[in-house]
């Protein structure tokens, strides 16, 4: 018997069908990690880590050891990256405890197709000590930062907070962008456009670009009107016409970061969702008669390199399907300087598996992502798009106007793959009339327009990933985790699809920047990432990196323990004055978030809720509630806030414990429109208290639907989980395809992939997030 061990059950299912003479077992992710209840790193003994088995992995490893004892050959086929190498290394250690003489081989599956799998099995390698050392170094660094700084935040701010070597830098980028927006002062400027007509139609527009040979800068209306009056008396003459051909070449195939960015822009997928779906496409899909096969190559890569065999197949396909779009030579793309080039770009395993041919075997999300990958790869081997560009300079004595026309002459690759709106905005076709140099033009109209400079935009998932990549922060396998972590910790929230720091996020960032300037420095973190790459390449010993990092870190930690502001005791100072005693109010943090409290507490117990406006200024939130008395004791009812939002409670608590829900206003759901009339959808409650989606134009439009959670049903995979109310008034979650699918669950599901087995969602049990697939448990943020 031959034994193959991988990390994922889905991957194991695909490989079992491709390797009939193998037993294939899955570890369900990592089997070992540093312990949760102690540091697990012996600083005095060269930073030696102490690994322990993860919960639930003892039985899995027992089965693997038993199979290994009778296997003639053992292959470790976990993912071909650092994390996969760590899994392989730890499994090998466990097998060798009982089977010390057995030879263990490492196989790397860059794609899971019959040919690629057989090729990998035929040419196994050994475990890579450098790649494992790189992963272990990263884990030790992350543990030192997280384990040492997080308790300090617990002590000074509140329990449950965390700091991370890379996540804290990402948070810093978001906070600095928000502060730039808050501090931005818009500046007025004016533009002037002339509508002109030549001998031939049509009338066209030209923009004023220079005055007396200098760039046009009009800062107010008076200046603009003065120029307009002068221009009305001028003669407009064509000074120069420049015509040239511009070629726009196709973008290279996807790497991890560009896939996440494009899926966010085109499909609205989060980075985490993109990676979860890509993992499914990589590990294998059942294609009916063809069986289970991986549809894409490995999805964690920073290389745009493509195998010659794949380029050859793509060119043959283009020749057969779109012969006019086949360039004379194959298209080759250069990697960025810091790219590791360990894996190919993300591409379909065969271009002959066209999206429309496999669509019936895929979920809508899988199809959308596969089609994106397929089209991008095919387009990358096609001819460029060709534009005819015409630039016309027009003189009006001391004033220079410019008109630019762009006509798409040959769409080339754009017939197959149209890039995002942001990329194509500059390429709108603009037709200019046939003009000649020295031709006198007729002025039809002069149009001045007022504008204001705009602040920098908040980061989207796509733009933050791009920023992280450009600055060398994180690696392909970590982008999705970084973004999900800062959201789960409540350090940032999304507003209209863009990241905005929370009050807690600002506070944690300010404390870290003040007390750990090097640790959250962008360039310092980028250098650490480069060191990890060098360790993987065998160019640098792990110990050198750890020894260089630790003294800087411990010195900062000692200073922070002495000087970090104790927010629990003192709060964060504000300029708000207590309306009961006149003392300054401070920001404090409770289990339900930030609030204002009087600095004279406990003498004065006044508290207020607050929000910040676009300039970062504090605004007191007042919630008007009709005067209402407790039906049990007659005391006034007060608004209180709990884990699930606002509610009314008796002011005589704890003597009287009466509570009741606070009547909600309809909550508008962003980015969701009524399919009947296009108006925004809102969350409403029915007479029994259950929530549902309804059109905001009710009663004119009576559209209503269950409140979906955006999570696929784990039983049928077709419906979505929806919130429902039982006859006894208890909330539960069931499949939207009921009664065809009768799946139900009582725990609230959360769209938070399991870090251990990759399951799409977990459930809230008490204060924990729990995976119903493998049992992995961690504290909820």
XYZ file of C-alpha atoms in Angstrom:
781
model
C 0.000 0.000 0.000
C 1.111 3.570 -0.749
C 0.017 6.375 1.574
C -0.516 10.008 0.568
C -1.237 12.609 3.243
C -2.727 16.014 2.389
C -4.278 18.745 4.500
C -7.761 19.078 3.007
C -10.611 16.543 2.718
C -11.680 18.050 -0.630
C -8.163 17.662 -1.986
C -8.064 14.102 -0.649
C -11.321 13.235 -2.450
C -9.924 14.457 -5.774
C -6.613 12.623 -5.337
C -8.315 9.358 -4.335
C -9.995 9.261 -7.743
C -6.732 10.010 -9.538
C -4.523 7.604 -7.554
C -6.373 4.287 -7.357
C -3.498 2.402 -5.671
C -3.060 4.982 -2.875
C -4.653 5.465 0.508
C -5.222 9.213 0.847
C -5.744 10.835 4.245
C -6.362 14.474 5.241
C -4.982 16.208 8.340
C -7.690 18.938 8.323
C -5.084 21.687 8.313
C -2.240 22.077 10.800
C -1.728 19.306 13.347
C 0.657 21.188 15.666
C 1.106 24.739 16.849
C 2.563 26.704 19.727
C 0.510 26.306 22.929
C -2.279 28.801 23.610
C -1.731 29.127 27.364
C 1.990 29.989 27.361
C 4.650 31.599 25.180
C 5.950 28.288 23.844
C 9.296 29.795 22.776
C 12.448 29.259 24.872
C 14.327 32.524 24.385
C 17.405 31.279 26.285
C 17.731 28.155 24.106
C 18.087 29.846 20.729
C 14.349 30.639 20.488
C 13.446 26.953 20.480
C 9.674 26.485 19.919
C 7.591 23.957 21.867
C 4.840 22.557 19.676
C 1.735 20.807 20.964
C -0.945 18.819 19.159
C -3.989 20.870 18.245
C -7.353 19.850 19.741
C -9.006 17.007 17.850
C -5.845 15.960 15.973
C -4.854 13.000 18.183
C -7.283 10.588 16.481
C -6.317 11.805 13.013
C -2.634 11.255 13.733
C -3.292 7.846 15.291
C -4.961 6.731 12.069
C -2.129 8.182 9.953
C 0.532 6.457 12.099
C -1.337 3.145 11.828
C -1.547 3.399 8.022
C 2.103 4.512 7.833
C 3.221 1.415 9.725
C 1.992 -0.861 6.914
C 2.724 1.457 3.963
C 5.529 0.675 1.520
C 5.790 4.327 0.469
C 4.672 7.509 2.243
C 4.104 10.796 0.421
C 3.321 14.165 1.996
C 1.272 16.291 -0.420
C 0.221 19.355 1.603
C 0.141 22.715 -0.169
C 3.390 23.835 -1.846
C 3.974 26.879 0.375
C 5.451 27.600 3.812
C 2.331 26.607 5.732
C 2.008 23.409 3.705
C 5.667 22.635 4.403
C 5.088 23.087 8.136
C 2.143 20.663 8.016
C 4.280 18.118 6.140
C 7.153 18.553 8.578
C 4.974 18.051 11.651
C 3.215 15.004 10.165
C 6.622 13.494 9.335
C 7.739 14.019 12.957
C 4.642 12.213 14.244
C 5.076 9.292 11.812
C 8.760 8.931 12.706
C 7.972 8.584 16.418
C 6.765 5.037 15.743
C 8.275 4.349 12.291
C 11.795 5.771 12.459
C 13.156 3.838 9.484
C 10.422 4.699 7.031
C 11.357 6.926 4.092
C 9.023 9.886 3.676
C 8.763 11.695 0.345
C 7.459 15.184 -0.366
C 5.269 15.843 -3.407
C 4.234 19.273 -4.646
C 0.909 19.581 -6.465
C 0.901 22.894 -8.334
C -2.277 21.740 -10.055
C -4.498 18.726 -9.417
C -5.030 17.089 -12.781
C -4.274 13.474 -13.786
C -1.094 14.380 -15.665
C 0.233 16.833 -13.047
C -0.467 14.460 -10.146
C 1.257 11.507 -11.842
C 4.210 13.749 -12.700
C 4.505 14.910 -9.073
C 4.328 11.348 -7.700
C 6.942 10.204 -10.236
C 9.353 12.977 -9.175
C 9.059 13.411 -5.393
C 11.399 15.666 -3.436
C 12.528 15.784 0.176
C 11.162 17.964 2.945
C 12.547 21.473 2.570
C 14.300 22.564 5.793
C 14.699 26.166 4.575
C 11.017 26.601 3.777
C 10.105 25.075 7.146
C 12.628 27.325 8.927
C 11.062 30.351 7.254
C 7.567 29.368 8.401
C 8.784 28.604 11.907
C 10.629 31.927 12.134
C 7.490 33.780 11.063
C 5.456 31.864 13.657
C 7.958 32.666 16.423
C 8.058 36.351 15.488
C 4.266 36.525 15.430
C 4.047 34.729 18.780
C 6.574 37.054 20.434
C 4.710 40.144 19.257
C 1.203 38.837 19.918
C 1.910 37.078 23.210
C 3.899 39.945 24.712
C 1.935 42.984 23.503
C -1.632 41.652 23.679
C -1.642 41.199 27.506
C -0.346 44.759 27.804
C -3.352 45.981 25.814
C -5.617 43.858 28.035
C -4.109 45.515 31.107
C -4.163 49.087 29.789
C -7.333 49.116 27.632
C -9.589 46.064 27.863
C -9.525 42.273 27.637
C -9.717 40.483 24.314
C -7.549 42.892 22.323
C -4.675 41.676 20.182
C -1.628 43.003 18.404
C 0.036 41.346 15.456
C 3.328 41.856 13.692
C 1.631 42.390 10.302
C -2.001 43.116 11.198
C -0.920 46.137 13.268
C 0.882 47.633 10.271
C -2.231 47.164 8.125
C -4.273 48.883 10.852
C -1.746 51.731 10.868
C -2.200 52.243 7.118
C -5.990 52.454 7.534
C -5.723 54.859 10.499
C -3.206 57.122 8.760
C -5.422 57.304 5.684
C -8.435 58.239 7.864
C -6.443 60.950 9.648
C -5.365 62.322 6.266
C -9.049 62.486 5.293
C -9.997 64.188 8.587
C -7.219 66.779 8.261
C -7.835 67.449 4.588
C -8.771 71.037 3.699
C -10.345 71.257 0.221
C -8.950 73.897 -2.120
C -11.037 75.661 -4.741
C -9.949 75.648 -8.373
C -11.608 76.471 -11.686
C -11.414 74.850 -15.085
C -12.263 76.512 -18.408
C -13.481 74.564 -21.429
C -14.022 76.046 -24.881
C -16.569 74.534 -27.286
C -15.081 74.989 -30.745
C -16.043 74.275 -34.339
C -13.760 73.743 -37.324
C -14.496 73.549 -41.040
C -15.742 69.974 -40.594
C -18.160 68.774 -37.882
C -18.615 67.961 -35.039
C -18.284 70.694 -32.412
C -15.653 69.598 -29.880
C -14.333 70.667 -26.490
C -10.828 71.810 -25.551
C -9.531 72.497 -22.057
C -7.390 75.484 -21.015
C -4.015 74.046 -19.926
C -1.518 76.955 -20.044
C -1.489 80.711 -19.521
C 1.633 82.548 -20.735
C 3.525 79.274 -20.989
C 2.769 78.222 -17.384
C 0.346 75.589 -16.114
C -3.163 76.979 -15.734
C -4.087 77.615 -12.097
C -7.289 79.527 -11.382
C -8.113 79.533 -7.679
C -11.362 81.502 -7.560
C -14.376 82.683 -9.541
C -13.056 86.206 -10.067
C -9.922 84.937 -11.792
C -11.941 82.553 -13.948
C -14.419 85.255 -15.018
C -11.574 87.625 -15.885
C -10.000 84.994 -18.157
C -13.376 84.168 -19.735
C -13.922 87.831 -20.684
C -10.469 87.987 -22.282
C -10.989 84.727 -24.178
C -14.279 85.904 -25.696
C -12.291 88.447 -27.739
C -9.525 86.052 -28.884
C -9.003 84.149 -32.118
C -8.605 80.381 -31.695
C -6.041 78.833 -34.059
C -4.905 75.209 -34.359
C -1.222 75.313 -33.381
C -0.191 71.670 -33.495
C -1.759 68.266 -34.242
C -0.124 65.075 -32.956
C -1.354 61.718 -34.099
C 0.041 58.465 -32.786
C -0.894 54.870 -32.308
C -1.066 53.530 -28.754
C -0.952 49.855 -27.889
C -2.441 48.603 -24.651
C -1.052 45.190 -23.841
C -3.052 42.635 -21.840
C -2.437 42.304 -18.136
C -0.446 39.249 -16.992
C -2.248 36.221 -15.513
C -3.431 36.613 -11.948
C -1.248 36.359 -8.883
C -2.871 36.128 -5.452
C -3.037 39.867 -4.817
C -4.351 40.821 -8.274
C -6.956 38.040 -8.130
C -8.197 39.352 -4.788
C -8.257 42.916 -6.108
C -10.089 42.091 -9.341
C -12.576 39.763 -7.616
C -13.351 42.588 -5.176
C -13.873 45.111 -7.986
C -15.782 42.927 -10.434
C -17.538 40.362 -8.252
C -17.781 42.130 -4.890
C -15.958 39.238 -3.171
C -13.977 39.769 0.020
C -10.366 38.577 -0.062
C -11.285 35.743 2.289
C -14.188 34.624 0.101
C -12.025 34.777 -3.031
C -9.378 32.545 -1.450
C -11.945 30.065 -0.117
C -13.511 29.661 -3.578
C -10.113 29.519 -5.291
C -9.120 26.744 -2.864
C -12.187 24.759 -3.939
C -11.350 25.229 -7.629
C -7.746 24.171 -6.996
C -8.581 21.110 -4.872
C -11.034 19.662 -7.338
C -14.577 19.814 -8.687
C -16.637 16.809 -9.781
C -17.155 17.320 -13.510
C -19.468 14.362 -14.071
C -18.042 12.058 -16.771
C -14.539 13.526 -16.374
C -14.551 12.933 -12.621
C -13.022 15.182 -9.943
C -10.308 17.465 -11.248
C -8.662 20.701 -10.169
C -9.733 23.586 -12.402
C -6.970 26.083 -11.524
C -3.328 26.014 -10.509
C -2.196 26.765 -6.954
C -3.723 30.062 -5.849
C -1.076 31.393 -3.422
C 1.615 32.852 -5.637
C 3.361 36.131 -6.407
C 4.748 35.037 -9.761
C 3.350 35.835 -13.225
C 5.450 33.059 -14.777
C 3.489 30.543 -16.841
C 4.596 27.036 -17.850
C 5.534 26.629 -21.517
C 3.051 23.784 -21.929
C 0.208 26.046 -20.713
C 1.236 28.874 -23.065
C 1.399 26.411 -25.965
C -2.099 25.107 -25.177
C -3.488 28.652 -24.850
C -2.011 29.693 -28.200
C -3.455 26.608 -29.890
C -6.872 27.357 -28.395
C -6.723 31.006 -29.556
C -5.657 29.878 -33.032
C -8.676 27.575 -33.255
C -11.184 30.015 -31.748
C -10.004 33.593 -32.434
C -7.199 33.317 -35.033
C -7.023 37.089 -35.555
C -6.140 37.575 -31.856
C -3.074 35.294 -31.868
C 0.192 37.271 -31.661
C 3.232 36.143 -33.642
C 5.135 35.287 -30.462
C 4.068 34.079 -27.017
C 3.553 36.828 -24.418
C 6.019 36.697 -21.532
C 5.690 38.719 -18.336
C 8.321 39.894 -15.865
C 7.994 39.360 -12.137
C 8.371 42.167 -9.650
C 11.750 42.352 -7.955
C 10.567 40.894 -4.641
C 8.539 38.020 -6.168
C 9.558 34.570 -4.910
C 8.647 32.789 -8.177
C 8.056 29.495 -6.351
C 4.801 28.790 -8.202
C 3.238 29.624 -11.529
C 0.668 32.343 -12.001
C -2.970 31.414 -11.311
C -4.412 29.924 -14.500
C -6.895 27.264 -15.621
C -5.394 23.771 -15.654
C -6.749 23.462 -19.184
C -8.116 26.296 -21.321
C -10.304 23.743 -23.094
C -12.440 23.584 -19.950
C -14.304 26.703 -20.977
C -16.426 28.315 -18.251
C -19.679 27.607 -20.112
C -18.791 23.899 -20.430
C -18.221 23.394 -16.682
C -20.817 25.904 -15.419
C -23.412 23.235 -14.594
C -20.989 21.622 -12.120
C -20.156 24.860 -10.305
C -21.933 27.096 -7.825
C -22.613 30.647 -9.107
C -19.670 31.991 -7.084
C -17.321 29.266 -8.315
C -18.364 29.899 -11.907
C -17.856 33.663 -11.575
C -14.342 33.307 -10.161
C -13.328 30.557 -12.589
C -14.554 32.628 -15.531
C -12.515 35.601 -14.275
C -9.348 33.479 -14.038
C -9.966 31.764 -17.385
C -10.606 35.003 -19.305
C -7.655 36.814 -17.741
C -5.286 33.975 -18.685
C -6.573 33.611 -22.254
C -6.439 37.389 -22.750
C -2.832 37.451 -21.487
C -1.781 35.516 -24.619
C -3.671 37.714 -27.107
C -2.843 40.700 -29.275
C -2.871 44.192 -27.746
C -5.705 46.690 -28.094
C -4.767 49.478 -30.511
C -5.930 53.092 -30.176
C -5.537 56.047 -32.491
C -4.702 59.025 -30.291
C -4.978 62.581 -31.549
C -3.848 65.591 -29.523
C -4.703 69.090 -30.774
C -3.061 72.203 -29.268
C -5.069 75.382 -29.863
C -3.709 78.897 -29.326
C -5.672 81.955 -28.280
C -2.794 84.472 -28.003
C -1.288 83.776 -24.542
C -3.719 80.965 -23.760
C -3.199 77.330 -24.794
C -6.097 74.882 -25.022
C -5.774 71.131 -25.590
C -8.195 68.566 -26.992
C -7.443 64.848 -26.945
C -9.320 62.256 -28.952
C -9.086 58.494 -28.562
C -10.578 55.954 -30.965
C -10.343 52.202 -30.449
C -8.947 50.926 -33.734
C -8.542 47.238 -32.822
C -9.957 45.863 -29.522
C -7.540 42.909 -29.479
C -7.632 41.103 -26.119
C -10.426 43.425 -24.899
C -12.890 41.322 -26.919
C -12.386 38.622 -24.283
C -11.411 40.386 -21.072
C -12.547 43.918 -20.274
C -10.601 45.399 -17.386
C -12.257 47.155 -14.480
C -14.000 50.502 -14.897
C -11.189 52.300 -13.073
C -8.737 51.092 -15.721
C -10.927 51.887 -18.717
C -12.181 55.289 -17.574
C -9.320 57.067 -19.356
C -9.958 55.214 -22.608
C -13.422 56.442 -23.508
C -13.697 56.938 -27.250
C -13.694 60.661 -28.106
C -13.999 61.691 -31.756
C -12.384 64.888 -33.007
C -13.200 66.521 -36.334
C -10.695 66.527 -39.184
C -8.541 69.581 -38.422
C -5.500 71.196 -40.014
C -2.659 73.157 -38.452
C -3.156 76.967 -38.575
C -6.896 76.449 -39.094
C -8.998 79.197 -37.487
C -11.777 77.806 -35.263
C -15.143 79.296 -34.353
C -15.744 79.801 -30.637
C -19.232 78.525 -29.781
C -19.115 78.789 -25.990
C -16.741 79.182 -23.046
C -17.674 77.195 -19.955
C -16.013 77.918 -16.578
C -16.589 75.325 -13.840
C -15.817 75.319 -10.152
C -14.093 72.335 -8.509
C -12.576 71.420 -5.177
C -9.657 69.140 -4.458
C -10.749 65.845 -2.924
C -9.333 64.017 0.080
C -7.646 60.641 -0.421
C -10.150 57.802 -0.639
C -10.559 55.260 2.125
C -9.093 51.863 1.386
C -11.220 49.160 -0.174
C -10.137 45.537 0.208
C -8.621 45.758 -3.270
C -6.694 48.989 -2.678
C -5.458 47.912 0.774
C -4.142 44.621 -0.631
C -2.434 46.586 -3.409
C -0.867 48.925 -0.835
C 0.334 46.011 1.318
C 1.836 44.302 -1.716
C 3.587 47.436 -2.971
C 5.063 48.120 0.469
C 6.208 44.507 0.907
C 3.908 43.827 3.869
C 2.609 40.251 4.137
C 2.710 37.582 1.488
C 0.142 35.929 -0.845
C -0.969 33.490 1.838
C -1.574 36.219 4.436
C -3.472 39.080 2.724
C -6.935 37.609 3.327
C -6.113 36.772 6.969
C -4.767 40.279 7.637
C -7.954 41.908 6.348
C -10.289 39.551 8.192
C -8.347 39.871 11.478
C -8.525 43.658 11.724
C -12.273 43.416 11.097
C -12.882 40.554 13.533
C -11.003 42.471 16.261
C -13.369 45.423 15.658
C -10.400 47.668 14.813
C -11.928 48.625 11.472
C -15.387 48.469 9.965
C -16.681 48.794 6.451
C -18.658 51.836 5.389
C -19.976 51.582 1.825
C -17.381 48.922 1.095
C -14.424 50.950 2.427
C -12.387 50.514 5.598
C -12.892 53.007 8.398
C -11.089 52.699 11.751
C -13.269 52.315 14.809
C -12.648 54.318 17.961
C -10.938 51.222 19.374
C -8.844 50.838 16.239
C -7.586 54.411 16.496
C -6.725 53.941 20.168
C -4.847 50.649 19.686
C -2.972 52.073 16.704
C -1.967 55.229 18.610
C -0.749 53.184 21.576
C 1.288 50.868 19.335
C 2.790 53.670 17.229
C 3.766 55.588 20.371
C 5.201 52.631 22.292
C 6.374 50.272 19.536
C 7.461 52.579 16.700
C 9.751 50.012 15.055
C 7.385 47.068 15.343
C 4.583 48.854 13.473
C 6.912 50.681 11.087
C 6.102 49.858 7.466
C 9.713 49.669 6.261
C 10.807 47.636 9.323
C 8.042 45.085 8.718
C 8.892 44.938 5.000
C 12.524 44.174 5.883
C 11.350 41.361 8.152
C 9.327 39.893 5.266
C 12.404 40.102 3.047
C 14.414 38.296 5.759
C 11.848 35.475 5.807
C 12.181 35.163 2.028
C 15.972 34.924 2.364
C 15.605 32.219 5.022
C 13.396 30.229 2.630
C 15.967 30.637 -0.123
C 18.749 29.427 2.196
C 20.552 32.777 2.076
C 20.146 33.676 5.742
C 20.010 31.656 8.995
C 16.806 31.861 11.002
C 18.606 32.605 14.259
C 20.214 35.754 12.831
C 16.791 37.274 12.125
C 15.430 36.380 15.567
C 18.502 37.715 17.378
C 18.317 40.988 15.458
C 14.614 41.420 16.207
C 14.393 40.455 19.883
C 16.574 43.159 21.551
C 14.729 45.942 19.706
C 11.425 44.386 20.713
C 12.241 43.765 24.399
C 13.544 47.312 24.853
C 10.314 48.732 23.435
C 8.269 46.324 25.573
C 10.028 47.408 28.788
C 9.419 51.077 27.995
C 5.767 50.404 27.114
C 5.133 48.599 30.389
C 6.332 51.726 32.208
C 4.922 54.500 30.047
C 1.879 53.248 28.101
C -1.229 55.244 29.030
C -3.572 53.324 31.329
C -6.844 53.854 29.466
C -8.755 51.640 31.912
C -8.016 54.007 34.780
C -7.624 57.388 33.118
C -9.439 57.064 29.814
C -8.544 59.079 26.738
C -8.774 62.841 27.237
C -11.345 64.818 25.232
C -12.498 68.444 25.111
C -16.082 67.467 25.984
C -17.303 68.919 29.288
C -19.535 66.924 31.650
C -22.990 68.536 31.705
C -23.522 67.476 35.334
C -20.348 68.632 37.104
C -18.303 70.599 34.555
C -15.267 68.284 34.602
C -13.653 67.072 31.339
C -15.001 63.805 29.943
C -12.786 60.934 28.823
C -13.258 58.016 26.426
C -13.437 54.625 28.079
C -14.096 51.147 26.731
C -16.673 48.670 27.920
C -17.865 45.327 26.592
C -20.194 47.161 24.203
C -17.592 49.592 22.850
C -16.381 53.131 23.480
C -18.308 55.679 25.544
C -17.734 59.027 27.259
C -17.383 59.031 31.036
C -16.807 61.845 33.512
C -13.149 62.087 34.597
C -14.365 62.552 38.199
C -15.743 59.017 38.381
C -16.782 57.623 40.892
C -17.801 61.002 42.337
C -19.677 61.728 39.092
C -21.085 58.747 37.175
C -22.275 60.627 34.094
C -21.766 58.774 30.791
C -22.618 59.584 27.184
C -22.631 57.791 23.864
C -20.822 59.506 21.022
C -19.795 59.319 17.397
C -17.183 61.210 15.391
C -17.982 63.321 12.358
C -15.960 63.353 9.122
C -13.391 65.657 10.729
C -12.920 63.330 13.693
C -14.768 65.651 16.064
C -16.867 64.126 18.857
C -20.643 64.443 18.646
C -22.847 63.383 21.571
C -25.530 60.847 20.593
C -28.915 61.446 22.146
C -31.580 58.814 21.780
C -35.066 60.128 22.283
C -37.410 57.562 23.788
C -41.046 58.235 24.712
C -41.447 58.460 28.472
C -42.460 55.012 29.577
C -42.878 53.443 32.996
C -42.005 49.917 34.018
C -45.205 47.815 33.981
C -43.917 45.794 36.969
C -42.789 48.466 39.450
C -43.696 51.840 37.923
C -40.104 53.166 37.719
C -38.980 54.971 34.526
C -37.551 52.807 31.752
C -34.070 53.692 30.453
C -32.224 52.900 27.235
C -29.400 50.443 27.800
C -27.021 48.719 25.429
C -26.139 45.068 25.395
C -24.431 42.548 23.174
C -27.319 42.593 20.703
C -27.913 46.352 20.651
C -30.170 48.818 22.464
C -33.060 47.798 24.743
C -35.277 49.297 27.442
C -34.624 48.311 31.061
C -36.077 49.304 34.391
C -34.160 52.090 36.176
C -34.750 50.248 39.475
C -32.389 47.418 38.440
C -31.275 45.182 40.161
C -34.387 45.301 42.345
C -36.527 45.092 39.194
C -35.169 43.213 36.177
C -37.840 44.089 33.615
C -36.564 44.593 30.023
C -38.160 44.940 26.609
C -36.892 45.452 23.051
C -36.431 49.012 21.867
C -38.545 49.694 18.795
C -36.118 49.709 15.870
C -36.115 52.017 12.933
C -35.872 50.200 9.635
C -32.224 49.368 8.985
C -31.212 50.120 5.401
C -29.141 47.372 3.754
C -26.318 48.921 1.752
C -25.735 47.699 -1.809
C -29.033 45.779 -1.914
C -31.904 46.931 -4.064
C -35.477 45.752 -4.341
C -35.662 43.381 -7.347
C -39.175 44.640 -8.084
C -38.721 48.445 -8.102
C -35.027 49.139 -7.401
C -35.546 51.004 -4.094
C -33.250 50.240 -1.103
C -34.113 47.181 1.000
C -34.583 47.480 4.761
C -34.747 45.062 7.675
C -38.191 44.980 9.323
C -39.812 42.948 12.099
C -43.080 41.053 11.859
C -45.700 40.882 14.620
C -43.946 37.925 16.259
C -40.602 39.768 16.373
C -38.954 37.919 13.487
C -36.802 39.897 11.068
C -37.161 39.970 7.283
C -36.125 42.004 4.239
C -38.668 44.389 2.737
C -38.826 47.200 0.219
C -38.411 50.688 1.718
C -41.274 51.898 -0.540
C -43.887 49.772 1.291
C -46.898 49.914 0.896
C -46.387 51.099 -2.727
C -44.114 48.075 -3.246
C -44.854 44.965 -1.150
C -41.696 42.948 -1.932
C -40.479 40.897 1.058
C -37.951 38.095 1.484
C -36.247 36.126 4.285
C -33.160 37.709 5.873
C -30.259 35.830 4.280
C -26.818 35.611 5.876
C -24.818 35.216 2.639
C -23.760 31.698 3.662
C -24.330 28.655 1.481
C -26.315 25.808 3.023
C -23.750 23.172 4.157
C -26.181 20.351 3.345
C -27.366 21.054 -0.212
C -24.871 23.742 -1.278
C -27.557 25.476 -3.361
C -29.674 27.456 -0.921
C -28.543 30.123 1.553
C -28.974 30.148 5.323
C -31.799 32.487 6.376
C -32.885 33.798 9.771
C -36.245 32.409 10.939
C -38.399 32.389 14.072
C -39.814 29.255 15.699
C -43.371 29.009 17.046
C -41.994 29.671 20.531
C -40.268 32.851 19.352
C -36.737 31.433 19.237
C -34.442 32.456 16.374
C -33.027 29.627 14.257
C -31.321 29.339 10.872
C -32.473 27.192 7.979
C -31.998 26.613 4.270
C -33.806 28.994 1.905
C -34.770 25.962 -0.238
C -37.086 24.523 2.446
C -38.974 22.155 2.118
C -36.648 20.684 -0.571
C -33.783 21.000 1.932
C -34.654 20.741 5.638
C -31.299 21.746 7.143
C -31.656 23.819 10.360
C -29.350 24.951 13.161
C -29.875 26.940 16.361
C -26.415 28.569 16.745
C -25.877 31.784 14.771
C -23.598 31.157 11.756
C -20.933 33.752 10.925
C -19.202 34.149 7.537
C -15.754 33.526 9.026
C -13.773 30.675 7.385
C -12.225 28.128 9.725
C -8.420 28.652 9.859
C -7.949 24.927 10.489
C -10.070 23.124 7.865
C -11.157 26.001 5.592
C -14.905 25.579 6.211
C -16.853 28.582 4.858
C -18.462 29.558 8.160
C -18.385 29.042 11.907
C -21.036 29.420 14.606
C -21.216 31.475 17.794
C -21.357 29.326 20.932
C -21.226 31.433 24.066
C -18.171 33.661 23.656
C -16.489 31.350 21.128
C -16.429 30.873 17.376
C -16.711 27.146 16.662
C -16.307 25.231 13.406
C -19.121 22.652 13.029
C -16.963 20.698 10.590
C -13.747 20.053 12.556
C -14.574 21.450 16.014
C -11.880 24.170 15.971
C -12.685 26.784 18.627
C -11.396 30.284 19.379
C -12.586 33.328 21.301
C -14.979 35.525 19.339
C -13.773 39.096 18.844
